[in-house]
Amino acid sequence: MSEKKLTKWQFISIGVFFMMGTILHTSFVSAIAGRDAWLIPIMGFVMFLPTLIFCWRIGNMFPNTGLYEINELVFGNIGGRIVTFLYFLFFLNVATLNHVEMSAFSATYLLRGTPIVVCGIMIVMAAVYAIKKGIITVGRASGALVILMLVLNAISFIQAIPQMDIDFTAPAMVQSPGVYARSSHISSTIMYGEGLALMVFAGRTGKKVNMGKSMLIIMLIAMVYMIQIHLREVLLLGPLVQFTRLPSLEAARMTGKSDTVSRTESIYSLIMLLCSLFRVLISFFVSLSALRKVFRLKTYQALVVPMAAFIAAYSLYALESPEDSYFYAVNTTPFIWALFTFVLPMFTLVIAVIKRKAKLPDRGGAV
């Protein structure tokens, strides 16, 4: 692993690319919010703000220090390793569930007829290759890819405008409060919450990188990106958006004239593939980093292949079918994820503040 540090732009590009990997998860929100799905990224961002504030404060208290190192500084040697192991379980499941989604997408839409096992193996092999090359190399590549993905998404949106129907968004905000609370919770814990993985990179950034500000920039860009994705789906699919397994891809199929639909679909499928692969890659990397920290290993390189094999195998048994991923994401996962994306960061900040105040010298005395 190179000793070079990530620049601010490299860190932000990694973060934005990671957040763009939510493109396979849009149905989690659309199935509940329907025509109001494009408003949910805003509500989800507001719900995620406390966690963002926790990360900002923690980042200021421990500048240029990774999440796992912060755990040991706050909770001590043993306690820190326990908390880090909990994060390992979280990120391992994030990597696995994203791997399941991507494998199913590849086998169903891109490599039709290919066994899902083969697609899963190909995905982890790509992740292994990228991690072996080093995170700095990944950071350099992500910058150009983020720009390319954003441009392609913008072109896709503009191309679809003639077929959009603004009436599909009306009436807005007339559904029950439970609809918005439930869908916003999914957005805050899954779409935004999994971005907590980026805190692991704090120890690999240069001294000029402010973690709080960088995280805020990443999440704001992600919010705009998700609004655009959901808005495009709603304006093209209308009421069907609630009943579509991959609304982004179905919207792409409706774009353009008949002789260009297949080309548009292919380009959009490539966008979905690359963004989702990067989300798997980063989740995989932070899982490896956690395991290395827990067992005090000098490097995680020896763990890369065994962990990749475990994720590929675990993906086959974690869920009975890819559809279960959707069911749990809508009904169960947000509540479990909240323990890691809200409770643990809050608890870490509270303990850090208490310990810091306990170490302050007594300033009492005569006036």
PDB file of N, CA and C in Angstrom, residues 210-242:
ATOM      1  N   ASN A 210     -10.640  18.699   5.449  1.00  0.00           N
ATOM      2  CA  ASN A 210     -11.553  18.803   6.582  1.00  0.00           C
ATOM      3  C   ASN A 210     -12.656  17.769   6.384  1.00  0.00           C
ATOM      4  N   MET A 211     -12.692  16.770   7.250  1.00  0.00           N
ATOM      5  CA  MET A 211     -13.606  15.656   7.064  1.00  0.00           C
ATOM      6  C   MET A 211     -15.066  16.102   7.087  1.00  0.00           C
ATOM      7  N   GLY A 212     -15.407  16.991   8.021  1.00  0.00           N
ATOM      8  CA  GLY A 212     -16.790  17.443   8.131  1.00  0.00           C
ATOM      9  C   GLY A 212     -17.268  18.152   6.882  1.00  0.00           C
ATOM     10  N   LYS A 213     -16.485  19.097   6.398  1.00  0.00           N
ATOM     11  CA  LYS A 213     -16.861  19.850   5.200  1.00  0.00           C
ATOM     12  C   LYS A 213     -16.909  18.940   3.975  1.00  0.00           C
ATOM     13  N   SER A 214     -15.948  18.046   3.879  1.00  0.00           N
ATOM     14  CA  SER A 214     -15.904  17.135   2.733  1.00  0.00           C
ATOM     15  C   SER A 214     -17.116  16.206   2.730  1.00  0.00           C
ATOM     16  N   MET A 215     -17.483  15.691   3.909  1.00  0.00           N
ATOM     17  CA  MET A 215     -18.658  14.826   4.009  1.00  0.00           C
ATOM     18  C   MET A 215     -19.927  15.588   3.638  1.00  0.00           C
ATOM     19  N   LEU A 216     -20.013  16.841   4.055  1.00  0.00           N
ATOM     20  CA  LEU A 216     -21.185  17.661   3.726  1.00  0.00           C
ATOM     21  C   LEU A 216     -21.292  17.858   2.219  1.00  0.00           C
ATOM     22  N   ILE A 217     -20.170  18.162   1.576  1.00  0.00           N
ATOM     23  CA  ILE A 217     -20.162  18.337   0.114  1.00  0.00           C
ATOM     24  C   ILE A 217     -20.608  17.055  -0.573  1.00  0.00           C
ATOM     25  N   ILE A 218     -20.080  15.935  -0.125  1.00  0.00           N
ATOM     26  CA  ILE A 218     -20.431  14.639  -0.718  1.00  0.00           C
ATOM     27  C   ILE A 218     -21.927  14.365  -0.590  1.00  0.00           C
ATOM     28  N   MET A 219     -22.472  14.585   0.597  1.00  0.00           N
ATOM     29  CA  MET A 219     -23.884  14.284   0.820  1.00  0.00           C
ATOM     30  C   MET A 219     -24.802  15.234   0.064  1.00  0.00           C
ATOM     31  N   LEU A 220     -24.404  16.483  -0.082  1.00  0.00           N
ATOM     32  CA  LEU A 220     -25.213  17.434  -0.851  1.00  0.00           C
ATOM     33  C   LEU A 220     -25.230  17.061  -2.328  1.00  0.00           C
ATOM     34  N   ILE A 221     -24.073  16.686  -2.851  1.00  0.00           N
ATOM     35  CA  ILE A 221     -24.017  16.232  -4.248  1.00  0.00           C
ATOM     36  C   ILE A 221     -24.863  14.974  -4.415  1.00  0.00           C
ATOM     37  N   ALA A 222     -24.761  14.063  -3.438  1.00  0.00           N
ATOM     38  CA  ALA A 222     -25.547  12.827  -3.491  1.00  0.00           C
ATOM     39  C   ALA A 222     -27.046  13.131  -3.447  1.00  0.00           C
ATOM     40  N   MET A 223     -27.428  14.118  -2.654  1.00  0.00           N
ATOM     41  CA  MET A 223     -28.842  14.487  -2.565  1.00  0.00           C
ATOM     42  C   MET A 223     -29.363  14.972  -3.916  1.00  0.00           C
ATOM     43  N   VAL A 224     -28.619  15.863  -4.558  1.00  0.00           N
ATOM     44  CA  VAL A 224     -29.022  16.377  -5.872  1.00  0.00           C
ATOM     45  C   VAL A 224     -29.092  15.240  -6.880  1.00  0.00           C
ATOM     46  N   TYR A 225     -28.111  14.352  -6.828  1.00  0.00           N
ATOM     47  CA  TYR A 225     -28.074  13.206  -7.737  1.00  0.00           C
ATOM     48  C   TYR A 225     -29.304  12.316  -7.548  1.00  0.00           C
ATOM     49  N   MET A 226     -29.653  12.023  -6.295  1.00  0.00           N
ATOM     50  CA  MET A 226     -30.793  11.149  -6.028  1.00  0.00           C
ATOM     51  C   MET A 226     -32.116  11.812  -6.392  1.00  0.00           C
ATOM     52  N   ILE A 227     -32.212  13.124  -6.184  1.00  0.00           N
ATOM     53  CA  ILE A 227     -33.420  13.847  -6.602  1.00  0.00           C
ATOM     54  C   ILE A 227     -33.606  13.715  -8.107  1.00  0.00           C
ATOM     55  N   GLN A 228     -32.513  13.897  -8.844  1.00  0.00           N
ATOM     56  CA  GLN A 228     -32.573  13.812 -10.306  1.00  0.00           C
ATOM     57  C   GLN A 228     -32.983  12.413 -10.766  1.00  0.00           C
ATOM     58  N   ILE A 229     -32.420  11.389 -10.120  1.00  0.00           N
ATOM     59  CA  ILE A 229     -32.742  10.008 -10.490  1.00  0.00           C
ATOM     60  C   ILE A 229     -34.221   9.708 -10.241  1.00  0.00           C
ATOM     61  N   HIS A 230     -34.704  10.052  -9.044  1.00  0.00           N
ATOM     62  CA  HIS A 230     -36.097   9.772  -8.703  1.00  0.00           C
ATOM     63  C   HIS A 230     -37.055  10.619  -9.540  1.00  0.00           C
ATOM     64  N   LEU A 231     -36.707  11.872  -9.788  1.00  0.00           N
ATOM     65  CA  LEU A 231     -37.571  12.739 -10.577  1.00  0.00           C
ATOM     66  C   LEU A 231     -37.719  12.203 -11.999  1.00  0.00           C
ATOM     67  N   ARG A 232     -36.634  11.752 -12.550  1.00  0.00           N
ATOM     68  CA  ARG A 232     -36.657  11.170 -13.890  1.00  0.00           C
ATOM     69  C   ARG A 232     -37.556   9.931 -13.932  1.00  0.00           C
ATOM     70  N   GLU A 233     -37.460   9.099 -12.909  1.00  0.00           N
ATOM     71  CA  GLU A 233     -38.292   7.897 -12.847  1.00  0.00           C
ATOM     72  C   GLU A 233     -39.774   8.247 -12.761  1.00  0.00           C
ATOM     73  N   VAL A 234     -40.101   9.194 -11.881  1.00  0.00           N
ATOM     74  CA  VAL A 234     -41.500   9.569 -11.669  1.00  0.00           C
ATOM     75  C   VAL A 234     -42.089  10.210 -12.923  1.00  0.00           C
ATOM     76  N   LEU A 235     -41.340  11.118 -13.540  1.00  0.00           N
ATOM     77  CA  LEU A 235     -41.855  11.835 -14.712  1.00  0.00           C
ATOM     78  C   LEU A 235     -42.023  10.929 -15.926  1.00  0.00           C
ATOM     79  N   LEU A 236     -41.293   9.826 -15.969  1.00  0.00           N
ATOM     80  CA  LEU A 236     -41.394   8.904 -17.102  1.00  0.00           C
ATOM     81  C   LEU A 236     -42.345   7.737 -16.825  1.00  0.00           C
ATOM     82  N   LEU A 237     -42.291   7.191 -15.621  1.00  0.00           N
ATOM     83  CA  LEU A 237     -43.068   5.993 -15.315  1.00  0.00           C
ATOM     84  C   LEU A 237     -44.409   6.286 -14.670  1.00  0.00           C
ATOM     85  N   GLY A 238     -44.527   7.435 -14.017  1.00  0.00           N
ATOM     86  CA  GLY A 238     -45.783   7.769 -13.371  1.00  0.00           C
ATOM     87  C   GLY A 238     -46.161   6.772 -12.291  1.00  0.00           C
ATOM     88  N   PRO A 239     -47.428   6.312 -12.265  1.00  0.00           N
ATOM     89  CA  PRO A 239     -47.883   5.380 -11.223  1.00  0.00           C
ATOM     90  C   PRO A 239     -47.138   4.053 -11.223  1.00  0.00           C
ATOM     91  N   LEU A 240     -46.542   3.697 -12.373  1.00  0.00           N
ATOM     92  CA  LEU A 240     -45.843   2.413 -12.468  1.00  0.00           C
ATOM     93  C   LEU A 240     -44.567   2.377 -11.637  1.00  0.00           C
ATOM     94  N   VAL A 241     -44.088   3.551 -11.190  1.00  0.00           N
ATOM     95  CA  VAL A 241     -42.825   3.603 -10.462  1.00  0.00           C
ATOM     96  C   VAL A 241     -42.885   2.785  -9.177  1.00  0.00           C
ATOM     97  N   GLN A 242     -44.088   2.637  -8.602  1.00  0.00           N
ATOM     98  CA  GLN A 242     -44.236   1.888  -7.355  1.00  0.00           C
ATOM     99  C   GLN A 242     -44.170   0.379  -7.559  1.00  0.00           C
TER     100      GLN A 242
END
